[in-house]
CSV table of C-alpha atoms and ligand atoms in Angstrom, one decimal:
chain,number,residue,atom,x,y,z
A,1,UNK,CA,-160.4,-4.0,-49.0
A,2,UNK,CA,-163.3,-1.9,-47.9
A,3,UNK,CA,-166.7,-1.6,-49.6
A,4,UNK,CA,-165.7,1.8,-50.3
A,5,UNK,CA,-162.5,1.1,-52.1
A,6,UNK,CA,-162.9,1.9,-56.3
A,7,UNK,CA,-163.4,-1.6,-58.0
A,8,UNK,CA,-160.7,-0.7,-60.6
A,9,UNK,CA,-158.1,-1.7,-57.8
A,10,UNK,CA,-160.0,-4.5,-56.5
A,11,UNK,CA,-157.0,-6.9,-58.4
A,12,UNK,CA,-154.4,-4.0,-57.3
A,13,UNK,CA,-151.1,-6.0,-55.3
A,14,UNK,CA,-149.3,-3.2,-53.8
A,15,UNK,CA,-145.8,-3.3,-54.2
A,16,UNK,CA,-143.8,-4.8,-51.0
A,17,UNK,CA,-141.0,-2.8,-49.5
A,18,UNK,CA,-138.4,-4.4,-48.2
A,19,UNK,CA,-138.6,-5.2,-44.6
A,20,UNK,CA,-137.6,-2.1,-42.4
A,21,UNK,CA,-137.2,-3.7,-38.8
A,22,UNK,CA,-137.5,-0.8,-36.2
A,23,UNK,CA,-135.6,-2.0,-33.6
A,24,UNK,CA,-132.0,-2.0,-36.1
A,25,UNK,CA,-130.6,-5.1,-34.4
A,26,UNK,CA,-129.8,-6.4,-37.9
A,27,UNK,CA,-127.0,-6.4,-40.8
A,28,UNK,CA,-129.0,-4.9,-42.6
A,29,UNK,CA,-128.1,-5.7,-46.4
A,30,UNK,CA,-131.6,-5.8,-47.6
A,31,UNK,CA,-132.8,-2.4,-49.3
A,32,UNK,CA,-129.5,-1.1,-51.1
A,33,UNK,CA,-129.3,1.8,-48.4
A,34,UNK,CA,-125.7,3.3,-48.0
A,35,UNK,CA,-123.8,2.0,-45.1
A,36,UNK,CA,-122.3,5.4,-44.6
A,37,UNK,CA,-124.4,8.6,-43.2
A,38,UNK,CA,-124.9,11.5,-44.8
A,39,UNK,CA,-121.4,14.0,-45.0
A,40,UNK,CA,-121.3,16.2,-41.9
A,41,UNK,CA,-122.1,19.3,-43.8
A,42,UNK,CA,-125.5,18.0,-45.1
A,43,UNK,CA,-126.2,17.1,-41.4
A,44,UNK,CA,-125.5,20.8,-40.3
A,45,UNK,CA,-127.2,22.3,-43.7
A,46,UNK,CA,-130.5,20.5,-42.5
A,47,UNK,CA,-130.0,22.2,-39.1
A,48,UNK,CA,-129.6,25.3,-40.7
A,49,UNK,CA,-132.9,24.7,-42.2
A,50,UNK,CA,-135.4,23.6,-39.5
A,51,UNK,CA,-135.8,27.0,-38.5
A,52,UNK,CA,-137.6,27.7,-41.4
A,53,UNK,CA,-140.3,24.6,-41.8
A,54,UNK,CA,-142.9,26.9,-41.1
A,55,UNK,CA,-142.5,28.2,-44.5
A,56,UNK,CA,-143.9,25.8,-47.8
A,57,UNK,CA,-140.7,24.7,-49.8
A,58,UNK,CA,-139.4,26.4,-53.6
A,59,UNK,CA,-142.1,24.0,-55.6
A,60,UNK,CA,-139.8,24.8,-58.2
A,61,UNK,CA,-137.0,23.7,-56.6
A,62,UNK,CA,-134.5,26.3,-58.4
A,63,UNK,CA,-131.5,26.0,-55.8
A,64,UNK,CA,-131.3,22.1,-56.2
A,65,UNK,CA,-132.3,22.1,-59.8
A,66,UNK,CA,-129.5,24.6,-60.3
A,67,UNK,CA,-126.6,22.6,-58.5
A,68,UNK,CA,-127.9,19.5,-60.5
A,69,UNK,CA,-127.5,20.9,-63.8
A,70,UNK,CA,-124.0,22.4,-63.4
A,71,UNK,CA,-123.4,19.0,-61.8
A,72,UNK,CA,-124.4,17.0,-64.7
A,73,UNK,CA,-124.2,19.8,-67.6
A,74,UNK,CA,-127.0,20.2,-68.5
A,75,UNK,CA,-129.7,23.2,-67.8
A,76,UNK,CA,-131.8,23.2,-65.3
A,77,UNK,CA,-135.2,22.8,-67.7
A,78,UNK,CA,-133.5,19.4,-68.2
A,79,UNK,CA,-134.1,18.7,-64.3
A,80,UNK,CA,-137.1,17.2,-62.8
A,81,UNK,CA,-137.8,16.5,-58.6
A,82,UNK,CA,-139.3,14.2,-57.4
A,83,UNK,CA,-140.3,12.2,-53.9
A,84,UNK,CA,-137.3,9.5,-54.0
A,85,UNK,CA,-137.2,7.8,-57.5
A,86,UNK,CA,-140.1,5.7,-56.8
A,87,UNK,CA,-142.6,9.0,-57.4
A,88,UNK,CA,-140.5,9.8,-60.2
A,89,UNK,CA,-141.2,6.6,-61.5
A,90,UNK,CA,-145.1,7.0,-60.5
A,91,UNK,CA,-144.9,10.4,-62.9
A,92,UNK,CA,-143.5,8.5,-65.6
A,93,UNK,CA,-145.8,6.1,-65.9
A,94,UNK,CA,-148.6,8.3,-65.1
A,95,UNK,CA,-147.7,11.1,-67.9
A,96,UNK,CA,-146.4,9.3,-70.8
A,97,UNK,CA,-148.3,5.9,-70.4
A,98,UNK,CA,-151.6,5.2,-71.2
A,99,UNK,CA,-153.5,2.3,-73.2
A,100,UNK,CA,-152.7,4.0,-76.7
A,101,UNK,CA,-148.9,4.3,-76.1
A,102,UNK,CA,-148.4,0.9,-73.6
A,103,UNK,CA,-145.4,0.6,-71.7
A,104,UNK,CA,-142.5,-2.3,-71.3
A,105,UNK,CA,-140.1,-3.7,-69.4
A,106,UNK,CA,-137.7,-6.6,-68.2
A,107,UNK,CA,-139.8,-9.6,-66.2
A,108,UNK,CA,-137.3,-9.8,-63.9
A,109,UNK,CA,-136.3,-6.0,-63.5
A,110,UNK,CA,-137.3,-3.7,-60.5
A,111,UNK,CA,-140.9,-4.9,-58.1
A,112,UNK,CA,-142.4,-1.5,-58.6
A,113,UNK,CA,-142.6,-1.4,-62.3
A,114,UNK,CA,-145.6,-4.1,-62.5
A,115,UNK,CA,-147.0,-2.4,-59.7
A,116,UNK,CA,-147.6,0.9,-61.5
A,117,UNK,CA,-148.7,-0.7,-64.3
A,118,UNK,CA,-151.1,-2.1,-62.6
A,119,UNK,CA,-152.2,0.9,-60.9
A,120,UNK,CA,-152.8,2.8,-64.1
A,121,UNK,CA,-154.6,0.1,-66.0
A,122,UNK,CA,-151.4,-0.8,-68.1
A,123,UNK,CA,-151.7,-3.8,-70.1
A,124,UNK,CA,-147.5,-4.3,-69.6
A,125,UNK,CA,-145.4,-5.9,-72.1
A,126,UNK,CA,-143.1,-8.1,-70.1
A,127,UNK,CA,-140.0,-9.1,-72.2
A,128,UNK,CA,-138.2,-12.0,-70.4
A,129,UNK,CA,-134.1,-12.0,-69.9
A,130,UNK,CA,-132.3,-13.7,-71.9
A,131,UNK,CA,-129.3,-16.4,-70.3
A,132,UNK,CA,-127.8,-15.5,-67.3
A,133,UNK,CA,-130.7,-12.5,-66.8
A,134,UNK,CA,-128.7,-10.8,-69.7
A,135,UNK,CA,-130.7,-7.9,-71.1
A,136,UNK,CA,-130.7,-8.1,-75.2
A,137,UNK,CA,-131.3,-4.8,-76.6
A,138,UNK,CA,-132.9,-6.7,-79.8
A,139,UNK,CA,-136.3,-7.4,-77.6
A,140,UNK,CA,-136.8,-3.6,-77.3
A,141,UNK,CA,-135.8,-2.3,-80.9
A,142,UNK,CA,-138.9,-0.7,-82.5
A,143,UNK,CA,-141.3,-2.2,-80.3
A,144,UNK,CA,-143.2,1.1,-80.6
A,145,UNK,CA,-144.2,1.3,-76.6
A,146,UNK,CA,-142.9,3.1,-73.7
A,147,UNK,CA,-139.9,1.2,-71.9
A,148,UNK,CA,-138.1,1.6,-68.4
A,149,UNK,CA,-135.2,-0.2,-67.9
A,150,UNK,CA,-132.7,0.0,-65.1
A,151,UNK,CA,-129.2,0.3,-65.7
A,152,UNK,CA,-127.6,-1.2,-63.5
A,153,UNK,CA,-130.5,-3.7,-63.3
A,154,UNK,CA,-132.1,-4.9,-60.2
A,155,UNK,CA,-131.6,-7.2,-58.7
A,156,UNK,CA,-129.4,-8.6,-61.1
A,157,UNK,CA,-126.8,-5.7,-61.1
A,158,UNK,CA,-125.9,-6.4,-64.7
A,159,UNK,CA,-125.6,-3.2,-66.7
A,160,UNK,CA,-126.4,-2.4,-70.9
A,161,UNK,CA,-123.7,-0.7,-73.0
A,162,UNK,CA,-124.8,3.2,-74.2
A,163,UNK,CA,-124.7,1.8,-77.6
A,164,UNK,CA,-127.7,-0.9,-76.8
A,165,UNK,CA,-129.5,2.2,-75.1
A,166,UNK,CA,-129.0,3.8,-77.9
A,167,UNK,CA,-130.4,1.2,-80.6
A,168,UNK,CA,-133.5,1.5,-78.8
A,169,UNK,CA,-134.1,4.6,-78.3
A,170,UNK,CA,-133.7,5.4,-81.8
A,171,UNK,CA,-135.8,2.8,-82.9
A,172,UNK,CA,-138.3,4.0,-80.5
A,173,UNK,CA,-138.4,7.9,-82.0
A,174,UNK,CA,-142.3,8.3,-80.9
A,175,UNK,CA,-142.1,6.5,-77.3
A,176,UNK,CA,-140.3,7.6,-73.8
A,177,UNK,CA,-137.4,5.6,-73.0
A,178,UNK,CA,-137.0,5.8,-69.4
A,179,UNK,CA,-133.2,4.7,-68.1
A,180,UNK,CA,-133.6,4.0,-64.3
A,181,UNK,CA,-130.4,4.5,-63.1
A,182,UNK,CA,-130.7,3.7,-59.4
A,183,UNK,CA,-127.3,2.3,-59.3
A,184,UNK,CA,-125.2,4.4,-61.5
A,185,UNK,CA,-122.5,5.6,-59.0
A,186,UNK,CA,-121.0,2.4,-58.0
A,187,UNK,CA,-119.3,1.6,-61.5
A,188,UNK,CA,-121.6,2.1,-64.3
A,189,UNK,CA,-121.3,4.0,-67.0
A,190,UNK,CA,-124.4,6.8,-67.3
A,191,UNK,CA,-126.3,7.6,-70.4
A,192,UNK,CA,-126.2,11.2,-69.9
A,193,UNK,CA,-124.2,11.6,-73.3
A,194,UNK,CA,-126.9,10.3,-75.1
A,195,UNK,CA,-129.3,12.6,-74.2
A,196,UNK,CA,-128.9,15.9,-76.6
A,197,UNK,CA,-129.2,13.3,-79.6
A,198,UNK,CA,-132.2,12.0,-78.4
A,199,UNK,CA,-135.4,14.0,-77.0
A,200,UNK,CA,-137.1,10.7,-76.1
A,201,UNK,CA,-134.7,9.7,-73.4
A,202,UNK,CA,-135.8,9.8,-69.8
A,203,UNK,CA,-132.9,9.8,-66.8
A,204,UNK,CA,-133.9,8.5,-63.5
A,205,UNK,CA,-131.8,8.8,-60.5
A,206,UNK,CA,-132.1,8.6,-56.9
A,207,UNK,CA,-130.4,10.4,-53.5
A,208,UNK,CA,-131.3,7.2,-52.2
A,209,UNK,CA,-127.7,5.1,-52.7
A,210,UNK,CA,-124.7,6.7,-53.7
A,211,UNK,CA,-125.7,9.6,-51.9
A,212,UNK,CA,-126.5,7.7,-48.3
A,213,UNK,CA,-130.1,10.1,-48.6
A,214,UNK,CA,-132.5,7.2,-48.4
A,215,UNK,CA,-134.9,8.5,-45.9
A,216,UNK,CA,-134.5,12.0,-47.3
A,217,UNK,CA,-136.4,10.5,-50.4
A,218,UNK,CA,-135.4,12.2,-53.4
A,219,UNK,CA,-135.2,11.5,-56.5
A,220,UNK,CA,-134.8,13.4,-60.1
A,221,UNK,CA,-135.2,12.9,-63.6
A,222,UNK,CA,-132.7,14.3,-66.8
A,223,UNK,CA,-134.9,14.9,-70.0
A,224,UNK,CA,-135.6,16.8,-73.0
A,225,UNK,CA,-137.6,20.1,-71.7
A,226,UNK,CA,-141.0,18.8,-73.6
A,227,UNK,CA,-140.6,16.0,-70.8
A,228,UNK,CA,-139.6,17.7,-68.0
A,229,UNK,CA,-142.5,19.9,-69.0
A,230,UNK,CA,-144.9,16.9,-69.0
A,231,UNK,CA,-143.6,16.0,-66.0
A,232,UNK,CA,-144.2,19.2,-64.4
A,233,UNK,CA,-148.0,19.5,-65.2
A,234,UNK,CA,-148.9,16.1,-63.8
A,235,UNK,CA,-146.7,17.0,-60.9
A,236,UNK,CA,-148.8,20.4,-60.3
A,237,UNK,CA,-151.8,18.1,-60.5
A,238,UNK,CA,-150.6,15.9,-57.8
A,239,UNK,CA,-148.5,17.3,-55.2
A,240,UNK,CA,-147.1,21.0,-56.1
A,241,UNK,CA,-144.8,20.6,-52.6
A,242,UNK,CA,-143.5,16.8,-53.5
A,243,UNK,CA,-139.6,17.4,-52.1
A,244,UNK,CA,-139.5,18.8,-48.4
A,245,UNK,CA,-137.2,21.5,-46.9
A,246,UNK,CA,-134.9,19.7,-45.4
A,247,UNK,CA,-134.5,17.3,-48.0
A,248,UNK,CA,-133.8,19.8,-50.6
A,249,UNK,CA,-131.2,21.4,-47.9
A,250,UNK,CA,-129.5,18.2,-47.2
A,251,UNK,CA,-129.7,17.0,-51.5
A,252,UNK,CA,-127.4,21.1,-51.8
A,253,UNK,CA,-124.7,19.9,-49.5
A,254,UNK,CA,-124.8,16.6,-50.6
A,255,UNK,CA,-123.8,18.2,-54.3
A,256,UNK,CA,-121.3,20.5,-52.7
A,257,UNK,CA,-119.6,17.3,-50.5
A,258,UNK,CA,-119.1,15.4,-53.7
A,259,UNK,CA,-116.1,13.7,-53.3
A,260,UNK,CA,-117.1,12.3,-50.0
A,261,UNK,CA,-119.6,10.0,-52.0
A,262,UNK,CA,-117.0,9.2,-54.9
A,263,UNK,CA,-114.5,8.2,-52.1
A,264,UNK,CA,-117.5,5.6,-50.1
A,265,UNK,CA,-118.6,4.6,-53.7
A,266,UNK,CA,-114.9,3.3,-54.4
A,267,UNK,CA,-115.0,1.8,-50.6
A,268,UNK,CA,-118.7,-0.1,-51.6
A,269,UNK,CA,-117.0,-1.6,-55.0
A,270,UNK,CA,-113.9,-2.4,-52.9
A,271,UNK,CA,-116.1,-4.4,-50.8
A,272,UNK,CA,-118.1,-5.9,-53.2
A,273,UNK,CA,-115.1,-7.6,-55.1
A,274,UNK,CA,-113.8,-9.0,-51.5
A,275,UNK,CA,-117.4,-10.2,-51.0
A,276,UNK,CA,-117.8,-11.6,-54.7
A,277,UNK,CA,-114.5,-13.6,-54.5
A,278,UNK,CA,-114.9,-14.8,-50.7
A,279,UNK,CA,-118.7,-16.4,-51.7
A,280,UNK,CA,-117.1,-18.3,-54.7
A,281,UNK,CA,-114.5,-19.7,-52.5
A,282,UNK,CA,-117.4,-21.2,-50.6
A,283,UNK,CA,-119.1,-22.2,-53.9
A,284,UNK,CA,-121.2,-19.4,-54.8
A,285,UNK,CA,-122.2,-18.1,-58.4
A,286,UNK,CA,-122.6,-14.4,-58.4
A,287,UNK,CA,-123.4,-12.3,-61.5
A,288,UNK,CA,-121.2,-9.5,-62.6
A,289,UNK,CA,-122.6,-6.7,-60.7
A,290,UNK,CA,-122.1,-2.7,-61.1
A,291,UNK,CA,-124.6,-2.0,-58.2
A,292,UNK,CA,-124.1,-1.5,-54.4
A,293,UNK,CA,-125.3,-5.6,-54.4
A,294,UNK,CA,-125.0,-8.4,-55.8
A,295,UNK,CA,-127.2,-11.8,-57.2
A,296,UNK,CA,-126.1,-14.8,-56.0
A,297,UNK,CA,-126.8,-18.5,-55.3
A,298,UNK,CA,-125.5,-21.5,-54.1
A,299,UNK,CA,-125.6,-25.1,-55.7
A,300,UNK,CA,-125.7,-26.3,-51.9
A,301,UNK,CA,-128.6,-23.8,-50.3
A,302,UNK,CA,-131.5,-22.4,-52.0
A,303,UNK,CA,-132.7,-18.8,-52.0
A,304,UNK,CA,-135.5,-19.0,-49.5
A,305,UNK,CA,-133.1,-21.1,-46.7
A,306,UNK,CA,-130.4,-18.9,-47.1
A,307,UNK,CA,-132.5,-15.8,-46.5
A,308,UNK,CA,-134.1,-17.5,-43.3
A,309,UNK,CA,-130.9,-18.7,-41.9
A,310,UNK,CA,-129.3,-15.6,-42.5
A,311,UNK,CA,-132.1,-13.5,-40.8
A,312,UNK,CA,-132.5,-15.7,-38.0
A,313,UNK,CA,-128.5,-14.9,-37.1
A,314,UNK,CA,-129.0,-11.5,-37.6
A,315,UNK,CA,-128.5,-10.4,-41.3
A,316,UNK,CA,-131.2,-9.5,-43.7
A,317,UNK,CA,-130.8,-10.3,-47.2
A,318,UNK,CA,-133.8,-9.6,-50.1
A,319,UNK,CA,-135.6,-12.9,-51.6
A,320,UNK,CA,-138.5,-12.9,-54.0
A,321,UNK,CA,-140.3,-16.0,-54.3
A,322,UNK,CA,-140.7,-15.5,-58.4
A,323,UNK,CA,-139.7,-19.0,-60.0
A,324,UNK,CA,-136.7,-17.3,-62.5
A,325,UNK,CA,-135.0,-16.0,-58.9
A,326,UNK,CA,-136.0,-18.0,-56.5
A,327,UNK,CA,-132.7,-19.7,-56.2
A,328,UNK,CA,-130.7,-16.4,-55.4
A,329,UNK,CA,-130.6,-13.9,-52.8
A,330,UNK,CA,-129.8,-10.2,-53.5
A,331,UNK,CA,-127.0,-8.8,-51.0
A,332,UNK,CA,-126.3,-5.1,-50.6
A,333,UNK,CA,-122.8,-4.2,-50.5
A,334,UNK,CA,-122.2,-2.6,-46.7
A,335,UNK,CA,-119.0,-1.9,-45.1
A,336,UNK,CA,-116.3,-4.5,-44.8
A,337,UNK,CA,-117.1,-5.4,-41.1
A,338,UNK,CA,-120.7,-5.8,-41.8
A,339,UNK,CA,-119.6,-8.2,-45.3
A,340,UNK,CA,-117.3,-10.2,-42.8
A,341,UNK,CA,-120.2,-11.1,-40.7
A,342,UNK,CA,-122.4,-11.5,-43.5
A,343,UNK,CA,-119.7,-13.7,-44.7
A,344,UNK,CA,-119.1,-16.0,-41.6
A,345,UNK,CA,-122.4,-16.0,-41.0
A,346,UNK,CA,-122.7,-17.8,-44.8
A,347,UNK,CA,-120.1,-20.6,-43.9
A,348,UNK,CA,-121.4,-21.3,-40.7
A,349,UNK,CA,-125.1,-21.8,-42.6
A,350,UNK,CA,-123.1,-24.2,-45.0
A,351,UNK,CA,-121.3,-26.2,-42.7
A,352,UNK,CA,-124.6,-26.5,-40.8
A,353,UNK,CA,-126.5,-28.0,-44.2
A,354,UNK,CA,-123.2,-30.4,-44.5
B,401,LIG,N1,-135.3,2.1,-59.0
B,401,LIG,C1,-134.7,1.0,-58.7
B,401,LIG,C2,-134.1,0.1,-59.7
B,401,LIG,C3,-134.6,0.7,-57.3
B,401,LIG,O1,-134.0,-0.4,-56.9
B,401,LIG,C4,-135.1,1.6,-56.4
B,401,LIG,C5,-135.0,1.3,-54.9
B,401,LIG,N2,-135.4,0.3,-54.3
B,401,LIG,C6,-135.8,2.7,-56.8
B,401,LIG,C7,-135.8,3.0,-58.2
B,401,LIG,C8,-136.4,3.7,-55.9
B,401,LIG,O2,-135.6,4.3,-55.0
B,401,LIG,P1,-136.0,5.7,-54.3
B,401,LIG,O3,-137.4,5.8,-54.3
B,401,LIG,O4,-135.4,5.5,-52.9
B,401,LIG,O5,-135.3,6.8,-55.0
């Protein structure tokens, strides 16, 4: 930290990606990126569109808003864009949250939510899982703050019925309830039925997964329009140009290729209960996931040794050091040749530790 810097983030820990090795020699099952690339016609539709960087991008994003809505049915006053999810999140916490109306949110939930707490002087209530990292809707009824929770949950990859999203967001009538929904597409069931009842009910979901768009970085909310509205004024007070060109060019064919997603998203879940049922043949307890990853631990390595060993033959897999997780590593579901290596690379690590 410079002398410059503002004291307010003088206790500020940024948030820590995970890693992103350059030189791609790796399995890389560490940031719940899409094994697959984009579909060809998003490839050719950002082509199309290079040609015309010279020109600023729709701030309002009509086109994409547009193909979202008929998408999801709703209007396209219900859609918000954003920078990937993360900025959406960064919006969130930066219109609705402030001293007065607090904010909330599972202790062991996604990195980035302490983190923006943090940066906008939040004091955060942190509500811990219950057994097994189960979410129980209970802590969150009436607790009369903001809340973001993600459904699926990361990194746990457990997921809340509508009917506990429900409880509390009606017992929360005068506070946003965001529902990060990250990992929807892989199994889950979304909350977008929920959302003409309930005006306080915030949808966040990403291009970054199910849509194999990660470094395209979009992301986009479904609201009420007093939210989308909210969102819109801090937006034009930040960054009236937050989604790029190409990125809203590629996110249009993406839309329009559909079923080329639905069919890798069946592929991912495919994988994930071959890799589930191979690790507890070798011992392994993994939670019931409805993500592109999965939680899981041994009895006979912990966390921290399984991540090393793994990385050191060639396979990156995410660790926190956090006491509640450090026992578990999170996996991302890849394709079936990159889960077999992942997977022999596992038994040779357990062998070795006898
Ligand atoms: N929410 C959750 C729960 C996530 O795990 C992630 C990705 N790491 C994000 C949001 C942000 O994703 P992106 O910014 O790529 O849309």
């Amino acid at each position: 930290m410079s002398r410059y810097m503002s004291s307010r983030f003088a206790d500020l820990e940024a948030y820590v990606p995970g890693e992103q090795p350059q030189d791609m020699q790796y399995v890389k099952l560490n940031t719940n990126e899409s094994p697959f690339p984009p579909a060809p016609a998003v490839t050719e539709a950002v082509k199309a569109e290079i040609d015309r960087l010279n020109l600023y991008p729709d701030p309002e994003g009509k086109v994409l808003r547009q193909k979202l809505a008929e998408l999801y049915g709703v209007k396209t006053e219900n859609i918000f864009l954003a920078n990937g999810s993360d900025e959406l999140l960064s919006f969130f916490f930066m219109t609705f949250c402030d001293r007065e109306r607090g904010v909330a949110f599972p202790a062991v939930s996604y990195g980035f939510y302490p983190v923006y707490a943090d940066l906008y002087g939040l004091d955060a209530q942190i509500i811990p899982l219950r057994e097994n990292f189960r979410l129980a809707a209970e802590d969150y009824c009436g607790i009369g703050k903001n809340i973001v929770i993600a459904n699926p949950n990361a990194p746990t990859g457990r997921t809340i019925p509508l009917s506990d999203i429900e409880k509390i967001l009606r017992s929360n009538p005068d506070h946003v309830v965001m529902i990060d929904e990250a990992y929807i597409d892989f199994g889950g069931e979304s909350c977008l039925p929920l959302l003409p009842k309930y005006d306080n009910l915030l949808i966040c979901q990403t291009f970054s997964k199910f849509r194999s768009l990660a470094g395209g970085r979009l992301g986009f909310a479904i609201g009420s329009p007093g939210l989308i509205e909210d969102l819109d004024t801090i937006k034009y007070s930040t960054n009236s140009y937050n989604v790029n060109r190409l990125t809203m060019a590629a996110a249009v064919a993406a839309i329009d290729n559909n079923g080329y997603y639905v069919a890798n998203s069946r592929t991912i879940q495919a994988n994930r209960a071959y890799t589930v049922a191979e690790l507890s043949k070798l011992g392994f307890e993994t939670l019931p996931s409805m993500a592109n990853f999965i939680f899981t631990h041994s009895p006979k390595v912990d966390g921290g040794t399984l991540y090393q060993e793994l990385k050191a033959r060639g396979v990156l897999v995410r660790h926190w050091d956090k006491p509640e997780i450090t026992g578990w590593c999170r996996v991302t579901i890849g394709s079936r040749e990159q889960m077999d290596i992942f997977l022999e690379k596992v038994r040779e690590i357990l062998e070795e530790a006898g």
